[in-house]
Tab-separated table of N, CA, C and O in Angstrom:
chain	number	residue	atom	x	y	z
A	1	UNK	N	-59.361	45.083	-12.297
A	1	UNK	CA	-59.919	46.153	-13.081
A	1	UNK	C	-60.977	45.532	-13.993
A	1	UNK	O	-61.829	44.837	-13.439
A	2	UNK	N	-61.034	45.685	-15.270
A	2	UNK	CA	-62.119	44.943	-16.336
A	2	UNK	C	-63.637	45.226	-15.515
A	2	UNK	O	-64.525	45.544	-16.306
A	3	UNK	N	-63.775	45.204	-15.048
A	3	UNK	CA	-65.502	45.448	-14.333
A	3	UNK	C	-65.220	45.091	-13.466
A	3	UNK	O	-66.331	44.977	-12.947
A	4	UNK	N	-63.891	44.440	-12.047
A	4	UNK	CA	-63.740	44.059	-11.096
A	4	UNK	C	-64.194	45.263	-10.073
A	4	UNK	O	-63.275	46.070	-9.932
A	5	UNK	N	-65.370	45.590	-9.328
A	5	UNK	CA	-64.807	46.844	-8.408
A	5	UNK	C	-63.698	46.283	-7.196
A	5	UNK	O	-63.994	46.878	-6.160
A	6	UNK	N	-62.876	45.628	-7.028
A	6	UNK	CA	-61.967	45.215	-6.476
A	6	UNK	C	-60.976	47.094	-6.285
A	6	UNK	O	-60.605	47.777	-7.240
A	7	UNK	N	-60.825	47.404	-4.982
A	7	UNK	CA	-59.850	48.559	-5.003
A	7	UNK	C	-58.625	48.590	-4.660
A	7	UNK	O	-58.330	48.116	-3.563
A	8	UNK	N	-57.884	48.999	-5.271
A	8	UNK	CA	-56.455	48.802	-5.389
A	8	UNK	C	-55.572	50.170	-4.613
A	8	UNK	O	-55.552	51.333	-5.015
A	9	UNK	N	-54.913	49.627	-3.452
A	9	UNK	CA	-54.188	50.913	-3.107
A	9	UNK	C	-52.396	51.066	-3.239
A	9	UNK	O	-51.561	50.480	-2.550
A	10	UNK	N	-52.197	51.891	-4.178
A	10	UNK	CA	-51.107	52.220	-4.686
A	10	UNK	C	-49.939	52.988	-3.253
A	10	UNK	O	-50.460	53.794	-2.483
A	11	UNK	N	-48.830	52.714	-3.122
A	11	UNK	CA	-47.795	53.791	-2.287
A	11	UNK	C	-46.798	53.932	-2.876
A	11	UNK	O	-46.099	52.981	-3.225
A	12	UNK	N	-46.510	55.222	-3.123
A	12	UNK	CA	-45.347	55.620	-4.065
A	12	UNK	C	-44.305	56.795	-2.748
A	12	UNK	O	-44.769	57.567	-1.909
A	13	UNK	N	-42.942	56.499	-3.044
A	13	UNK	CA	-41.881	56.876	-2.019
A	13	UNK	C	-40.832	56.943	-3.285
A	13	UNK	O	-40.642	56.263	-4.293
A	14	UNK	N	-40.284	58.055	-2.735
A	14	UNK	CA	-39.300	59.032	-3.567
A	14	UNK	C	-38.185	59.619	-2.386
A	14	UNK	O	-38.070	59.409	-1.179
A	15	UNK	N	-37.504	60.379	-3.273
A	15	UNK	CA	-35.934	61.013	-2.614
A	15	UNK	C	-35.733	62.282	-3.758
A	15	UNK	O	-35.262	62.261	-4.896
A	16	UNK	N	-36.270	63.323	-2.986
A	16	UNK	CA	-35.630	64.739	-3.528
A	16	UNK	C	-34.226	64.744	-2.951
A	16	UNK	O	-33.539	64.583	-1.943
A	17	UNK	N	-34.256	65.159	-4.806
A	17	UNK	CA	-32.111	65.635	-4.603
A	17	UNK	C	-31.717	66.919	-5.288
A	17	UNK	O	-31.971	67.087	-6.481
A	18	UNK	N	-31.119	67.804	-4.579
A	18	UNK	CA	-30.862	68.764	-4.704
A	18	UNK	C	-29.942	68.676	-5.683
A	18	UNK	O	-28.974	67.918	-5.615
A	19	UNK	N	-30.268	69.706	-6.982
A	19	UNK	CA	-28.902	69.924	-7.459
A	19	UNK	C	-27.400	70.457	-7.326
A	19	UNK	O	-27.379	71.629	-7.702
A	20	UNK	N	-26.447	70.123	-7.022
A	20	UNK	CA	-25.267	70.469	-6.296
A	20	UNK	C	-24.204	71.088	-7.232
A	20	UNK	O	-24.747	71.084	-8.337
A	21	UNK	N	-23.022	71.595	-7.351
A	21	UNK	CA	-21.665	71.382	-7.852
A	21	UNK	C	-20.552	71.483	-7.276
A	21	UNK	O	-20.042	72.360	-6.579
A	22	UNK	N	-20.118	70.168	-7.759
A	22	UNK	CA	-18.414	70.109	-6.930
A	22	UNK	C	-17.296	70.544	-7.768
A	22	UNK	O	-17.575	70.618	-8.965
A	23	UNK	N	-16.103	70.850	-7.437
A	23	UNK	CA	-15.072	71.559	-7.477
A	23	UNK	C	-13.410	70.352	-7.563
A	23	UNK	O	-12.947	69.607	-6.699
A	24	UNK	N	-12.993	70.613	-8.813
A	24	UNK	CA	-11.154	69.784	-8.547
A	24	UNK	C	-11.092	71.079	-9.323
A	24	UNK	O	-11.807	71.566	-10.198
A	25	UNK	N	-9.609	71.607	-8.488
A	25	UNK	CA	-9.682	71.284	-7.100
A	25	UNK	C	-10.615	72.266	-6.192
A	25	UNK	O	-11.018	73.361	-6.584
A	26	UNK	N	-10.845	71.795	-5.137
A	26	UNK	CA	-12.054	72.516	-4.102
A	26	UNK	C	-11.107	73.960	-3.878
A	26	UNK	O	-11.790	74.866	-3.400
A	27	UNK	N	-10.214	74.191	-4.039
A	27	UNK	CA	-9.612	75.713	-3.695
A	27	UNK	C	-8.587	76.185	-4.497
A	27	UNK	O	-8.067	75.347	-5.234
A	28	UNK	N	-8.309	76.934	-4.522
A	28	UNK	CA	-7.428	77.551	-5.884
A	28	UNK	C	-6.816	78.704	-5.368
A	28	UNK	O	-7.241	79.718	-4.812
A	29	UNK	N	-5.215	78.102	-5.841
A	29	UNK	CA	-4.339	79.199	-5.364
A	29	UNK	C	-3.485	79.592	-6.301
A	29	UNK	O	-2.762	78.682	-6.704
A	30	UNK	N	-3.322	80.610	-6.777
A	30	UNK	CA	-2.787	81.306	-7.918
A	30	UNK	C	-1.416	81.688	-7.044
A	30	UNK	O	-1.367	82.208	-5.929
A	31	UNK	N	-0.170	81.207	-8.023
A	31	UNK	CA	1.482	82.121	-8.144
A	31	UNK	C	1.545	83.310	-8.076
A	31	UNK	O	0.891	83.984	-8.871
A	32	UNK	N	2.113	83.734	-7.392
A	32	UNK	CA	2.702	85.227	-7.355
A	32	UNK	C	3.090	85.332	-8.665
A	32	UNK	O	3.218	84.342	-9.384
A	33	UNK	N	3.270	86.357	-8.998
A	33	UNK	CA	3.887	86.825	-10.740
A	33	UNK	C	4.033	88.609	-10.530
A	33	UNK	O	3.550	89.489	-9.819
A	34	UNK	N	4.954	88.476	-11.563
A	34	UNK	CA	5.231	90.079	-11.811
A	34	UNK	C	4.173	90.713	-11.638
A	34	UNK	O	3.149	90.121	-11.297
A	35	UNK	N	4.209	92.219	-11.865
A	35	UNK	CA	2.945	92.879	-12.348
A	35	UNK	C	2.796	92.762	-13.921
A	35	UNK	O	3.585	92.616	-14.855
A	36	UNK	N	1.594	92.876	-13.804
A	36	UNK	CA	1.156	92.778	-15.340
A	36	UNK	C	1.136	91.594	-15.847
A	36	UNK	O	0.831	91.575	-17.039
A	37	UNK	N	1.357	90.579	-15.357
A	37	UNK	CA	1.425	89.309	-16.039
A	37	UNK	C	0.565	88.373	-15.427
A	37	UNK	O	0.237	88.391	-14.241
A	38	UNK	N	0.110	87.315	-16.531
A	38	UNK	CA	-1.353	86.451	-16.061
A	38	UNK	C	-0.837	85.429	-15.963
A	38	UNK	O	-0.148	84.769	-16.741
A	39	UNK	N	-1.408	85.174	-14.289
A	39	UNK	CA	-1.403	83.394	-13.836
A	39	UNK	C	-2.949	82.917	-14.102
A	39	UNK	O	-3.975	83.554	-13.868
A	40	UNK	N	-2.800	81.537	-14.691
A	40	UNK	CA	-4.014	80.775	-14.424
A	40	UNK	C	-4.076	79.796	-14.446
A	40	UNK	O	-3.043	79.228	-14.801
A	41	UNK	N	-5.166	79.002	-14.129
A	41	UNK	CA	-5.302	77.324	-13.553
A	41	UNK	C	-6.702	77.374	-14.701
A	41	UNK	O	-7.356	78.164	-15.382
A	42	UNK	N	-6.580	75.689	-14.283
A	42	UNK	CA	-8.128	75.147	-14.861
A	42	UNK	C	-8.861	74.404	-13.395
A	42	UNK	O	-8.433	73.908	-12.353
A	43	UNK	N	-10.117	74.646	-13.976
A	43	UNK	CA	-11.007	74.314	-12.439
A	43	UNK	C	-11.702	73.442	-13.184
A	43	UNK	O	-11.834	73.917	-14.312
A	44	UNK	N	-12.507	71.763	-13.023
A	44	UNK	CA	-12.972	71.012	-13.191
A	44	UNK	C	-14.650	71.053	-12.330
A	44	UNK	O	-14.880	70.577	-11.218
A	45	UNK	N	-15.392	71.584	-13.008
A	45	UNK	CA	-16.759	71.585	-12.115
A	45	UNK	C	-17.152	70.576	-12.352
A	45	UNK	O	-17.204	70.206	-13.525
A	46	UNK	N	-17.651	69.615	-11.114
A	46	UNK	CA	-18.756	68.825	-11.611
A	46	UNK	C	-20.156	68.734	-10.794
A	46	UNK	O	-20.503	68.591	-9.621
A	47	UNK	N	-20.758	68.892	-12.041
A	47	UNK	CA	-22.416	68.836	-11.649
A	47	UNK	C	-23.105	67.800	-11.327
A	47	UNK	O	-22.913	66.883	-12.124
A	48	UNK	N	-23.935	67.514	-10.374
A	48	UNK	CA	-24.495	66.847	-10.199
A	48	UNK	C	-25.723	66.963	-9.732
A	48	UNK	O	-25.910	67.960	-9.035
A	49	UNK	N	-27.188	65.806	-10.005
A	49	UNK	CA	-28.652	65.878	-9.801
A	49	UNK	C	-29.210	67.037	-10.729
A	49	UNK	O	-30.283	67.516	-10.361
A	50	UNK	N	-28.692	67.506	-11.769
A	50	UNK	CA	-29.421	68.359	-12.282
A	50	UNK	C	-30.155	67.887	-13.775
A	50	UNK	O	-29.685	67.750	-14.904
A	51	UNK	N	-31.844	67.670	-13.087
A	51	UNK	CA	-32.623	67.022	-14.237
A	51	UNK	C	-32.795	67.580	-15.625
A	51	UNK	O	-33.309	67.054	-16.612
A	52	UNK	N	-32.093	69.101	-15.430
A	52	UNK	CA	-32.515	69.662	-16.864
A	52	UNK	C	-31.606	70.529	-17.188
A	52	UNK	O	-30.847	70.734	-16.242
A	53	UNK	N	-31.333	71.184	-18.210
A	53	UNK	CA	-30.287	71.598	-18.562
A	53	UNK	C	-30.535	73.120	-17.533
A	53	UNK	O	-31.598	73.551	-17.088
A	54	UNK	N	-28.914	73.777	-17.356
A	54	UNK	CA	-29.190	75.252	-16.646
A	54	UNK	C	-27.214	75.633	-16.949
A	54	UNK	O	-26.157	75.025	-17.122
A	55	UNK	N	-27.711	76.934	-16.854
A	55	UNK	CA	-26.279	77.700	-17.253
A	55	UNK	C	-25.458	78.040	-16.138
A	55	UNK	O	-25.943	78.676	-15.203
A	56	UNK	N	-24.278	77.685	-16.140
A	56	UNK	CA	-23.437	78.310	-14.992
A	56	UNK	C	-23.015	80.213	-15.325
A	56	UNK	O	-22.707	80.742	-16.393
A	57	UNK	N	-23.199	80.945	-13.692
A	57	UNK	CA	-22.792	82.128	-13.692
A	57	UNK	C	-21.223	82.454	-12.818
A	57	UNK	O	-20.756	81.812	-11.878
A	58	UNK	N	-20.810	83.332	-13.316
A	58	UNK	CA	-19.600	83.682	-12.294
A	58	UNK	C	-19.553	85.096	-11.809
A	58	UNK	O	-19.116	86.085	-12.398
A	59	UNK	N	-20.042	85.007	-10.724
A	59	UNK	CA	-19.580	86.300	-9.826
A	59	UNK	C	-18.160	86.611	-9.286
A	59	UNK	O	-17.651	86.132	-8.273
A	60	UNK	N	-17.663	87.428	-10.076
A	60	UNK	CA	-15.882	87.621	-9.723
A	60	UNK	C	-15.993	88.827	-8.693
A	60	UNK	O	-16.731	89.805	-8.815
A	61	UNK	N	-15.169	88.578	-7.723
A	61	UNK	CA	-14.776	89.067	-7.211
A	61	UNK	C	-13.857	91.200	-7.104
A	61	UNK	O	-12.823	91.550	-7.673
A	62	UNK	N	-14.412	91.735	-6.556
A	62	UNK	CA	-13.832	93.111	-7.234
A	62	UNK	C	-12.718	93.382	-5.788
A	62	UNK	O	-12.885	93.228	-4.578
A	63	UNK	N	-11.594	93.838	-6.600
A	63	UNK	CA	-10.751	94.159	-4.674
A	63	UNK	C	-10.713	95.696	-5.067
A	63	UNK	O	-10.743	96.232	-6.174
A	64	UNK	N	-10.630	96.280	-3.654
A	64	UNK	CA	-10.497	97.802	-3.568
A	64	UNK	C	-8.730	97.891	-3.345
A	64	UNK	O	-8.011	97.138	-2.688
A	65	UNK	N	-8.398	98.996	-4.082
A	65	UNK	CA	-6.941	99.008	-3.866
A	65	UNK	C	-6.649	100.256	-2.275
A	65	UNK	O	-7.475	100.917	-1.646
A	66	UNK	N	-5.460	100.155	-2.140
A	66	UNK	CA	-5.120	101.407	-0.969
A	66	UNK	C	-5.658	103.004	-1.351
A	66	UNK	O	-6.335	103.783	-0.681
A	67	UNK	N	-5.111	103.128	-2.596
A	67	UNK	CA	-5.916	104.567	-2.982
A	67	UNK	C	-7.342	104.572	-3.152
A	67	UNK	O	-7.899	105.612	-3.504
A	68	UNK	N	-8.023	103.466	-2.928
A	68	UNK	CA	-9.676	103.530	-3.149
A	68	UNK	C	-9.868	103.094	-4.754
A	68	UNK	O	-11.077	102.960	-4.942
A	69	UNK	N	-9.503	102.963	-5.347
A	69	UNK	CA	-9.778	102.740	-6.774
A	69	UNK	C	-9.955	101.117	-6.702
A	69	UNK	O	-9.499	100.567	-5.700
A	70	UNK	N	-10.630	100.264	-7.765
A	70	UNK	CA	-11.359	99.481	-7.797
A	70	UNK	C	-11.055	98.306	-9.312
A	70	UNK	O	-11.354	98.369	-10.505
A	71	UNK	N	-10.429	97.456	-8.578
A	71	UNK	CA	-10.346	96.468	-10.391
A	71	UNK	C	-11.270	95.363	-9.919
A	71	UNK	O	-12.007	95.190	-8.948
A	72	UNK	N	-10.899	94.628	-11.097
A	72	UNK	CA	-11.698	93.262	-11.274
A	72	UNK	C	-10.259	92.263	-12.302
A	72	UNK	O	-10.055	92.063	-13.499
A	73	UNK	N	-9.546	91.868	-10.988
A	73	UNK	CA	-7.993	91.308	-11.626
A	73	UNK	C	-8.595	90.066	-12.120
A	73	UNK	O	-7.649	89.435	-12.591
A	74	UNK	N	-9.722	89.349	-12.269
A	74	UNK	CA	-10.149	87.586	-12.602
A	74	UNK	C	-10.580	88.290	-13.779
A	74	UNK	O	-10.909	89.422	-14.134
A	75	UNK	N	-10.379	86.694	-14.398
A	75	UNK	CA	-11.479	86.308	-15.499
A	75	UNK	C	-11.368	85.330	-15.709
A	75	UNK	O	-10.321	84.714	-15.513
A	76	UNK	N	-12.604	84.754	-16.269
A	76	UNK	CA	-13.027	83.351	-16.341
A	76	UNK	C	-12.975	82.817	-17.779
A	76	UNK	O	-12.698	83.747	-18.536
A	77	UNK	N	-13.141	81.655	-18.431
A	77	UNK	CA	-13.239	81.567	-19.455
A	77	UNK	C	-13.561	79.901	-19.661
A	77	UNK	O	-12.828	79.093	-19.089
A	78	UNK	N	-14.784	79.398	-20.573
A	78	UNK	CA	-15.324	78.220	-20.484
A	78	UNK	C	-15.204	77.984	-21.516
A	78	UNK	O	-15.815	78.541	-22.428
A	79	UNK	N	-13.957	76.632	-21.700
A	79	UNK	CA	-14.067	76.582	-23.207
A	79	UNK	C	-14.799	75.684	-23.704
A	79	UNK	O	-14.595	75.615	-24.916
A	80	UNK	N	-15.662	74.858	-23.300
A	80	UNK	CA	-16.725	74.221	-24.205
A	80	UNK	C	-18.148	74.301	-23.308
A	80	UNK	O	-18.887	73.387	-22.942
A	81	UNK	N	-18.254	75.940	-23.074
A	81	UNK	CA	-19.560	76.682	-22.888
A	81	UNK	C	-19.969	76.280	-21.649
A	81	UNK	O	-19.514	75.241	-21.171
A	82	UNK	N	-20.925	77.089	-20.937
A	82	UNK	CA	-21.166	76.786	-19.204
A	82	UNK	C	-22.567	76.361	-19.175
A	82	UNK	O	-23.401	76.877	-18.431
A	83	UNK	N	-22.799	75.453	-19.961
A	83	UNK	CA	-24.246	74.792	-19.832
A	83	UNK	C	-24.167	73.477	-19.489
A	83	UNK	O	-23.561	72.583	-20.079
A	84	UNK	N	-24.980	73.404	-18.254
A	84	UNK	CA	-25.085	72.053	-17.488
A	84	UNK	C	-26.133	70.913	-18.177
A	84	UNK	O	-27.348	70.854	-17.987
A	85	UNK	N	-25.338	70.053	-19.006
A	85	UNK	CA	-26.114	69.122	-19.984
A	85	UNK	C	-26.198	67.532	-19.101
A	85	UNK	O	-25.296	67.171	-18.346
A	86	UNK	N	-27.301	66.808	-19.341
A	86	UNK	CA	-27.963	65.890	-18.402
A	86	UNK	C	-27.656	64.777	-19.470
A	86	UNK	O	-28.455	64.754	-20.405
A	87	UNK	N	-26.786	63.983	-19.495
A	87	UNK	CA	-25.932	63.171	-20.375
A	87	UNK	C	-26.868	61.870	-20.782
A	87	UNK	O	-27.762	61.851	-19.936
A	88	UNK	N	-27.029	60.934	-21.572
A	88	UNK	CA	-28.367	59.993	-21.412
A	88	UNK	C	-28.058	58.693	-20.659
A	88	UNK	O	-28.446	57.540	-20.847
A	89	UNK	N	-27.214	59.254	-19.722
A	89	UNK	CA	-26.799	58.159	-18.701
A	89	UNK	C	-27.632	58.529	-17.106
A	89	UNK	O	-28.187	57.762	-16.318
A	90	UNK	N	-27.486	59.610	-17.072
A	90	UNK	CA	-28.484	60.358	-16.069
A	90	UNK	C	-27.396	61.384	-15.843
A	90	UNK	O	-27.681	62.565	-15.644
A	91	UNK	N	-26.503	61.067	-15.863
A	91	UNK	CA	-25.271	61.994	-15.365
A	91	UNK	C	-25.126	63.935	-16.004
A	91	UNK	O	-25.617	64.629	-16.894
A	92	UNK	N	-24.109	64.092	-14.834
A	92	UNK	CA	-24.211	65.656	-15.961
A	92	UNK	C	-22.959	65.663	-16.430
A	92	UNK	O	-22.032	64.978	-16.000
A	93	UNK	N	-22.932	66.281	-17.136
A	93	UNK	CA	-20.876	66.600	-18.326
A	93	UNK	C	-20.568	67.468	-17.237
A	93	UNK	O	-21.243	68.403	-16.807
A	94	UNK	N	-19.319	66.987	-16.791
A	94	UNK	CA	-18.249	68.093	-16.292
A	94	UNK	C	-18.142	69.131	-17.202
A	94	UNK	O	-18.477	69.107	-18.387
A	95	UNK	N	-17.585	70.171	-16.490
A	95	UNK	CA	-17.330	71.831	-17.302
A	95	UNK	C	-16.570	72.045	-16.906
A	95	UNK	O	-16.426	71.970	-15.685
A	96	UNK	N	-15.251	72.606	-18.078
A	96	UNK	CA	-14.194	72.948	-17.339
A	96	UNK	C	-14.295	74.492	-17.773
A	96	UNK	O	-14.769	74.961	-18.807
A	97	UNK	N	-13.626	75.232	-16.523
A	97	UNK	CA	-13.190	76.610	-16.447
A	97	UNK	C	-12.040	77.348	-16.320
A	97	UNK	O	-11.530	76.976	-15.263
A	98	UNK	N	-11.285	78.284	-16.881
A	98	UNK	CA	-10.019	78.408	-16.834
A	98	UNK	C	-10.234	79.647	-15.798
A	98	UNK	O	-11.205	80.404	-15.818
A	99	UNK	N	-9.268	79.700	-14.994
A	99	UNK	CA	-9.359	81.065	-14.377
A	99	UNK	C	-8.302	81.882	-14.361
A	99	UNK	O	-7.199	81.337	-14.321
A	100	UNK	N	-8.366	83.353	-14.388
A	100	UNK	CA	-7.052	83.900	-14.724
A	100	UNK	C	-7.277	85.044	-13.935
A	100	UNK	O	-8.370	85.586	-13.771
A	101	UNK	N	-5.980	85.458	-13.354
A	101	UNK	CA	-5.664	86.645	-12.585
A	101	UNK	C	-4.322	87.706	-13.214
A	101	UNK	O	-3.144	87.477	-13.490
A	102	UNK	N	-5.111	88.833	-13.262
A	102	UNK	CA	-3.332	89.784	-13.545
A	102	UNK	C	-3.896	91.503	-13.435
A	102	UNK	O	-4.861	92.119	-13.885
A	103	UNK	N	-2.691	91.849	-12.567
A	103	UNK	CA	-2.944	93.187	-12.094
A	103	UNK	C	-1.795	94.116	-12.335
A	103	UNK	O	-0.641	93.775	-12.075
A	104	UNK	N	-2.039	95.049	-12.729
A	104	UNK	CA	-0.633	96.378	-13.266
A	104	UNK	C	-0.441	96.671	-11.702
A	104	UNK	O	0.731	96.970	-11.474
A	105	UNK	N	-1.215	96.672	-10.604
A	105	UNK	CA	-0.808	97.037	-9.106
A	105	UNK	C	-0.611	95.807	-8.113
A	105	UNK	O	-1.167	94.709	-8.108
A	106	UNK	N	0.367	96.349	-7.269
A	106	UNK	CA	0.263	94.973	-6.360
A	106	UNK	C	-0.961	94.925	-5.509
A	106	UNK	O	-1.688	95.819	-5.076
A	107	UNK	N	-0.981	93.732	-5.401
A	107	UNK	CA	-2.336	93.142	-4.984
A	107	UNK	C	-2.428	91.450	-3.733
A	107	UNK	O	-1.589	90.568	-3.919
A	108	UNK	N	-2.999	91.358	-3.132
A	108	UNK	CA	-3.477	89.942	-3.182
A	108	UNK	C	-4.154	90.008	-2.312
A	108	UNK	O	-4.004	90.847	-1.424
A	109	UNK	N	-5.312	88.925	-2.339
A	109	UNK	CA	-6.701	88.405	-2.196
A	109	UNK	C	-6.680	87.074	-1.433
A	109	UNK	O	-5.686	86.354	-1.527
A	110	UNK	N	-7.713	86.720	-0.694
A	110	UNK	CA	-8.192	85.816	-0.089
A	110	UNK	C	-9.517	86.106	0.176
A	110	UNK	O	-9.907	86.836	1.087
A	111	UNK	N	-10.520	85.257	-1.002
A	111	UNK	CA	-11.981	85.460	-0.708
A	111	UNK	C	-12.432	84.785	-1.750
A	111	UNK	O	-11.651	84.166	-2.473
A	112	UNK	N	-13.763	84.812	-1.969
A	112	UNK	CA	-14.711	83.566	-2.537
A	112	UNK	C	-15.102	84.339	-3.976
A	112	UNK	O	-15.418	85.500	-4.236
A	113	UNK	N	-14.887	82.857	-4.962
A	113	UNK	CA	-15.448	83.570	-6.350
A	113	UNK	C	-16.732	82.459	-6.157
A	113	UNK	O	-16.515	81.425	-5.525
A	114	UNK	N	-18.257	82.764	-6.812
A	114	UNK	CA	-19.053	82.483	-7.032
A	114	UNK	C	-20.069	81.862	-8.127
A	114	UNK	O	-20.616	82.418	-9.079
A	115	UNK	N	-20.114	80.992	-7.834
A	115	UNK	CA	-20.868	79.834	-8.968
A	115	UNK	C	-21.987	79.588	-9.149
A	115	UNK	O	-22.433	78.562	-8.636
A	116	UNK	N	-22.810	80.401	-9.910
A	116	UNK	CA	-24.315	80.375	-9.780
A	116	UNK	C	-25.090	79.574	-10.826
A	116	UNK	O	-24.539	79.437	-11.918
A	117	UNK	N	-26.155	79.091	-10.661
A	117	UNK	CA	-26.721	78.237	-11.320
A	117	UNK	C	-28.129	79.170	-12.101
A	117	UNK	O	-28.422	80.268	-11.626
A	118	UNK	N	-28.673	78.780	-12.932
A	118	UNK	CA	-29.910	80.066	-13.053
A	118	UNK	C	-31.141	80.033	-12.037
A	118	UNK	O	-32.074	80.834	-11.989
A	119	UNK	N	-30.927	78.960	-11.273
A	119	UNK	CA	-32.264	79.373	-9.789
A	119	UNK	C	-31.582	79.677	-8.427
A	119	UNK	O	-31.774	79.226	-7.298
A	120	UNK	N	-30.734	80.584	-8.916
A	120	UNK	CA	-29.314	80.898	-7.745
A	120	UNK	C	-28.911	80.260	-7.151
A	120	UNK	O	-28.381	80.712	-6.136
A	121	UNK	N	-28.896	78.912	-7.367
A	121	UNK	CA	-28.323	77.977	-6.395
A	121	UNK	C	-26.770	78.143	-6.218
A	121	UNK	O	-26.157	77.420	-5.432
């Protein structure tokens, strides 16, 4: 450089990584219980490749009963908030989520609750 016209050719190589999240445990099976009474677990998300902070969403699940009528027996609950923080290690903070089920009717389910990221991932 300095007044050298000497030309210099640069090659730069990279690896796009998708941001992901994994699951302890990967499936979740809730106890039978009376009616009216709440079972729940804790779910351990962990995030990973995500360069910047983003909020987790939960799409719960709605079941239709035999008479046609319609609940929403889940709920979720994050107790130290559903924001995916990029730690100054590179890493992201696990998030934990509690999940809870309870229905005044009998019921049961087999199907997918949903974990959205804010670019719908």
């Amino acid at each position: 450089l300095n007044d050298n016209p000497s030309c210099y050719k640069i090659a730069l190589s990279g690896t796009v990584k998708s941001p992901k999240i994994n699951f302890d445990p990967p499936f979740l099976m809730l106890m039978p219980v009376p009616l009216d009474v709440k079972t729940e677990t804790t779910v351990s998300i962990i995030p990973q490749d995500y360069l910047r902070q983003s909020r987790i969403q939960v799409e719960l699940p709605e079941l239709e009963l035999e008479d046609g009528d319609r609940i929403y027996p889940f709920s979720v609950w994050f107790p130290e908030g559903q924001d995916i923080v990029l730690l100054s290690d590179g890493t992201n903070k696990e998030l934990i989520c509690h999940i809870s089920f309870r229905s005044s009717t009998p019921v049961s389910f087999l199907g997918n609750m949903f974990f959205i990221d804010e670019e719908k991932n």
